[in-house]
């Protein structure tokens, strides 16, 4: 069944239903298109990314243009600057991706683009670009939920999990646990009540004057520290549910800094190691117990913070003791990228979902419970 979303009051039944249906089946189902190329576009925050994916699992080409150098001096992402940089980068990034794939826009069968959640100004750049390209090329296009893209990033690896599985999604903007039953269906089991875990890493790094992005800096520095020297509280909230809170540990780190000002420089590795261990302990406990609650023997660790080496190591180790296998994308697929958007778009399109020219982006829209 084709699901064509439209909000135009003046659209005729032909433009609302039959035209998109004809375009969809012509470009998606015709026999000469055995290999179906999907162009993915991602601009939800501070990476401008494009990718070409086939079959929902095979990356033909992928390019990510980072804005870290732009935002580093401010200690975090400045939304207005991010939007402007996306405008500058979107065409060169798409051109570079198509050149790497040795393809042209005319070779694309469909376009998938991040619709949200994210920074509205940043999202609009990629969304408007995808809309215009699809309209000019007369091919289907679909807006993709960024969080579903992250969850499905594990399917771009050679050994993806089987359904159902539990997904721990950890990033700068989100910290959630999902019970995933198919590419298109998932249940939200728990989420952060305040800061996302990536945000906590960035803020602690800022307190300590370590720079931005804090996650990768803390990951590296904690490798030279002793996580047992300085104990920070583990905020489990209710151990029987799967919500998170990271505001308390930020306060604990800040209080430690204020009460040990003359020792901070020499204790930096131990402070960040202790902070990281406290956060990782909670994430691993909640993810493993969520899997046990649902009777799943698979966990997917996804999102930008999934690149953290200690989290990857400890979750695998702790889960193995419970007979649970952990699937984690390669580090380059953990952060924001367009390959995961194109891959998720493939499943949207196969299910018959396409977007309308009058669709818009959204800043907040978590996956349903």
XYZ file of C-alpha atoms in Angstrom:
369
model
C 0.000 0.000 0.000
C 1.299 3.459 -0.858
C 1.058 6.028 1.921
C 1.302 9.517 0.443
C 1.226 12.273 3.038
C -0.210 15.548 1.815
C -1.552 18.647 3.503
C -2.360 20.760 0.465
C -6.000 21.814 0.463
C -5.992 22.566 -3.258
C -4.424 19.300 -4.382
C -6.572 17.142 -6.655
C -7.008 13.386 -6.128
C -4.658 12.842 -9.064
C -1.809 14.896 -7.556
C -2.479 13.537 -4.063
C -2.668 9.843 -4.903
C -2.232 8.724 -8.487
C 0.746 10.849 -9.535
C 2.924 9.842 -6.554
C 1.816 6.234 -6.965
C 2.824 6.223 -10.642
C 6.200 7.836 -9.854
C 6.808 5.474 -6.959
C 6.162 2.267 -8.833
C 7.877 3.466 -12.015
C 11.122 4.327 -10.307
C 11.047 1.676 -7.596
C 9.577 -1.428 -9.164
C 10.488 -1.376 -12.850
C 12.493 -4.480 -13.915
C 15.516 -2.555 -15.205
C 16.074 -1.132 -11.723
C 17.292 -4.322 -10.075
C 19.916 -2.190 -8.327
C 18.107 0.632 -6.551
C 20.206 3.651 -5.627
C 18.994 5.847 -2.784
C 20.615 9.204 -2.123
C 20.648 9.958 1.596
C 21.010 13.469 3.027
C 21.641 14.357 6.676
C 21.812 17.890 8.162
C 20.203 17.547 11.579
C 22.960 19.177 13.610
C 26.554 20.059 12.698
C 27.481 17.478 10.062
C 26.582 17.895 6.410
C 26.398 14.367 5.017
C 25.381 12.559 1.855
C 25.511 8.895 0.890
C 24.389 6.472 -1.786
C 23.053 3.143 -0.507
C 21.601 0.098 -2.250
C 19.322 -2.543 -0.789
C 19.194 -0.837 2.585
C 22.474 -2.474 3.590
C 25.235 -1.657 1.092
C 27.069 1.680 1.133
C 28.221 2.727 -2.338
C 29.651 6.065 -1.167
C 29.429 8.235 1.936
C 30.762 11.708 2.728
C 30.519 13.622 6.010
C 31.615 17.261 6.331
C 32.171 18.138 9.996
C 31.789 21.588 11.537
C 33.854 20.891 14.676
C 36.410 23.558 13.797
C 33.616 26.140 13.500
C 31.952 25.380 16.844
C 35.039 24.453 18.884
C 35.693 28.019 20.023
C 32.147 28.307 21.425
C 32.240 25.040 23.378
C 29.163 23.703 21.580
C 27.041 23.901 18.457
C 25.765 27.368 17.510
C 22.528 26.691 15.540
C 22.723 29.762 13.293
C 26.322 29.018 12.302
C 25.431 25.370 11.705
C 22.648 26.334 9.298
C 24.903 28.696 7.345
C 27.635 26.069 7.031
C 25.097 23.502 5.784
C 24.067 25.924 3.034
C 27.697 26.278 1.979
C 28.455 22.555 2.129
C 25.357 20.726 0.872
C 26.041 20.952 -2.886
C 29.780 20.138 -2.678
C 29.101 17.201 -0.328
C 26.442 15.702 -2.612
C 28.684 16.222 -5.659
C 31.606 14.545 -3.891
C 29.417 11.608 -2.876
C 28.134 11.055 -6.420
C 31.675 11.318 -7.785
C 32.883 8.687 -5.316
C 30.015 6.427 -6.374
C 30.711 7.133 -10.073
C 27.032 8.000 -10.471
C 24.908 11.044 -11.254
C 21.699 12.395 -9.786
C 19.868 10.868 -12.771
C 20.957 7.429 -11.554
C 19.136 7.846 -8.244
C 15.858 5.975 -7.785
C 14.815 7.868 -4.659
C 16.008 10.355 -2.052
C 15.869 9.946 1.733
C 16.491 12.935 3.985
C 16.465 13.571 7.715
C 13.178 15.224 8.686
C 13.816 15.408 12.427
C 14.412 15.571 15.279
C 17.206 18.124 15.227
C 17.963 21.814 14.826
C 15.183 23.257 12.672
C 17.403 25.628 10.693
C 19.908 22.894 9.968
C 17.221 20.370 9.047
C 15.599 22.773 6.611
C 18.749 22.989 4.479
C 18.885 19.277 3.720
C 15.107 18.874 3.594
C 14.612 21.681 1.062
C 17.514 20.413 -1.028
C 16.078 16.882 -1.127
C 12.615 18.185 -1.982
C 13.911 20.255 -4.873
C 16.049 17.442 -6.276
C 13.232 14.903 -6.099
C 10.788 17.309 -7.729
C 13.207 18.136 -10.557
C 14.132 14.487 -11.121
C 10.536 13.259 -10.723
C 11.551 10.547 -8.278
C 10.092 9.559 -4.882
C 11.535 11.066 -1.735
C 10.908 10.418 1.929
C 11.605 12.208 5.199
C 13.318 9.939 7.724
C 13.227 10.001 11.515
C 16.825 10.578 12.618
C 16.462 8.232 15.600
C 15.242 5.364 13.429
C 18.240 6.005 11.210
C 20.584 5.506 14.163
C 18.793 2.331 15.275
C 19.037 0.862 11.776
C 22.720 1.795 11.377
C 23.646 -1.660 12.701
C 22.188 -3.153 9.513
C 24.941 -1.509 7.501
C 27.373 -3.928 9.143
C 28.071 -7.478 7.993
C 26.516 -9.167 11.048
C 23.361 -7.258 12.083
C 21.071 -8.376 14.932
C 17.965 -10.425 14.310
C 14.582 -9.099 15.419
C 13.519 -8.475 18.111
C 16.347 -6.710 19.911
C 16.879 -3.903 22.394
C 18.560 -0.720 21.161
C 20.458 1.650 23.434
C 20.569 4.959 21.564
C 23.113 7.367 23.060
C 24.040 10.689 21.479
C 24.461 14.389 22.126
C 20.722 14.966 21.963
C 19.154 11.647 22.960
C 19.513 8.823 25.455
C 16.826 6.176 25.028
C 16.159 2.451 25.120
C 13.914 0.846 22.512
C 12.482 -2.605 21.975
C 12.814 -3.012 18.215
C 10.596 -5.571 16.478
C 11.149 -4.599 12.823
C 12.816 -1.926 10.726
C 9.674 0.190 11.092
C 8.344 -0.683 14.547
C 9.792 -0.052 17.979
C 8.649 0.594 21.546
C 10.230 3.295 23.698
C 11.117 1.656 27.026
C 12.918 4.553 28.674
C 14.666 7.850 28.044
C 16.561 10.604 29.806
C 14.570 12.885 32.064
C 17.005 15.768 31.647
C 20.319 15.869 29.744
C 21.360 13.443 27.061
C 24.521 11.499 27.858
C 26.509 13.199 25.092
C 25.462 16.563 26.465
C 26.717 15.525 29.909
C 30.110 14.592 28.428
C 30.337 17.968 26.683
C 29.368 19.935 29.793
C 31.806 18.116 32.065
C 34.573 18.662 29.525
C 33.678 22.362 29.471
C 33.811 22.548 33.293
C 37.317 21.108 33.169
C 38.428 23.347 30.302
C 39.042 20.412 27.985
C 37.366 21.797 24.870
C 34.748 20.554 22.428
C 33.602 17.933 21.541
C 33.863 16.609 25.067
C 32.997 12.988 24.378
C 36.065 12.096 22.344
C 38.373 14.149 24.605
C 37.133 12.431 27.782
C 37.338 9.040 26.097
C 41.017 9.569 25.254
C 42.026 11.195 28.535
C 40.257 8.638 30.726
C 42.481 5.954 29.233
C 45.364 7.383 31.283
C 43.324 7.682 34.495
C 42.118 5.358 37.235
C 38.303 5.125 37.344
C 38.403 3.850 40.948
C 40.344 6.779 42.434
C 37.455 9.263 42.413
C 33.979 7.824 42.933
C 30.995 9.642 41.484
C 27.357 8.640 42.165
C 25.492 6.250 39.867
C 22.043 7.664 39.131
C 19.904 4.605 38.498
C 16.647 6.313 39.555
C 14.314 3.320 39.803
C 16.319 0.198 38.929
C 13.126 -1.480 37.751
C 12.526 1.018 34.937
C 14.666 2.335 32.113
C 14.720 6.122 32.405
C 17.977 8.033 32.849
C 19.161 11.218 34.540
C 22.548 12.861 34.095
C 22.024 16.218 35.806
C 23.089 14.813 39.184
C 26.460 13.534 38.081
C 27.212 16.855 36.388
C 26.546 18.563 39.701
C 28.740 16.035 41.529
C 31.642 16.699 39.165
C 31.182 20.451 39.502
C 31.209 20.225 43.305
C 34.343 18.123 43.223
C 36.035 20.701 40.993
C 35.043 23.553 43.331
C 36.302 21.741 46.440
C 39.611 20.610 44.882
C 40.568 23.609 42.763
C 44.272 23.379 43.596
C 44.426 19.686 42.599
C 42.379 19.614 39.404
C 45.266 19.865 36.947
C 47.008 16.785 38.346
C 43.778 14.854 38.797
C 42.219 15.439 35.376
C 42.678 11.861 34.066
C 41.215 10.365 37.258
C 38.285 12.797 37.307
C 37.207 12.076 33.746
C 37.803 8.338 34.189
C 35.642 8.316 37.315
C 32.918 10.350 35.613
C 32.940 8.142 32.501
C 32.801 4.937 34.547
C 29.796 6.168 36.526
C 27.903 7.007 33.339
C 28.853 3.779 31.569
C 27.821 1.653 34.561
C 24.278 3.064 34.437
C 23.949 2.770 30.651
C 25.086 -0.858 30.653
C 22.881 -1.852 33.583
C 19.753 -0.352 32.045
C 20.362 -1.765 28.549
C 21.057 -5.290 29.795
C 18.067 -5.354 32.125
C 15.829 -4.023 29.353
C 16.933 -6.910 27.153
C 16.304 -9.367 29.978
C 12.863 -7.858 30.602
C 11.934 -8.370 26.930
C 13.584 -11.777 26.659
C 15.978 -10.536 23.948
C 19.417 -12.024 23.434
C 20.583 -9.110 21.250
C 21.424 -5.497 22.088
C 22.304 -2.788 19.553
C 24.405 0.121 20.801
C 23.919 3.094 18.463
C 24.373 6.864 18.282
C 27.380 9.147 18.547
C 28.304 8.099 22.105
C 28.389 4.470 20.912
C 31.873 5.337 19.638
C 33.066 5.602 23.275
C 35.640 2.846 23.740
C 34.843 2.124 27.408
C 31.098 1.862 26.745
C 31.674 -0.513 23.843
C 33.998 -2.676 25.934
C 31.933 -2.826 29.110
C 28.565 -3.400 27.450
C 29.971 -6.332 25.481
C 31.591 -7.795 28.577
C 28.620 -7.375 30.916
C 26.105 -8.574 28.323
C 28.189 -11.664 27.510
C 27.926 -12.726 31.165
C 24.139 -12.702 30.756
C 24.203 -14.599 27.451
C 23.414 -11.482 25.429
C 25.228 -10.491 22.246
C 25.969 -6.829 21.501
C 25.973 -5.305 18.007
C 27.722 -1.960 17.524
C 28.256 -0.067 14.263
C 31.768 0.921 13.237
C 32.771 4.272 14.778
C 32.247 6.125 11.480
C 28.610 4.950 11.473
C 27.945 5.917 15.097
C 27.947 9.666 14.528
C 25.514 11.453 12.247
C 25.816 10.192 8.681
C 23.663 9.955 5.582
C 24.204 6.245 4.972
C 21.922 5.348 7.876
C 19.308 7.801 6.563
C 19.409 6.293 3.075
C 19.225 2.781 4.546
C 16.211 3.686 6.665
C 14.641 5.425 3.678
C 14.882 2.153 1.779
C 12.612 0.472 4.345
C 10.188 3.416 4.364
C 9.909 3.246 0.590
C 9.544 -0.527 0.474
C 6.651 -0.152 2.918
C 5.055 2.410 0.601
C 5.804 5.599 2.497
C 6.736 8.673 0.473
C 6.708 12.354 1.407
C 4.754 15.288 0.066
C 6.206 18.600 -1.088
C 4.305 20.346 1.691
C 5.788 18.227 4.474
C 7.969 20.069 6.989
C 10.768 19.288 9.441
C 10.304 18.777 13.202
C 12.626 19.534 16.098
C 11.278 17.072 18.649
C 9.351 13.922 17.955
C 10.565 10.822 19.838
C 9.615 7.418 18.524
C 6.290 6.283 20.000
C 5.986 4.224 23.153
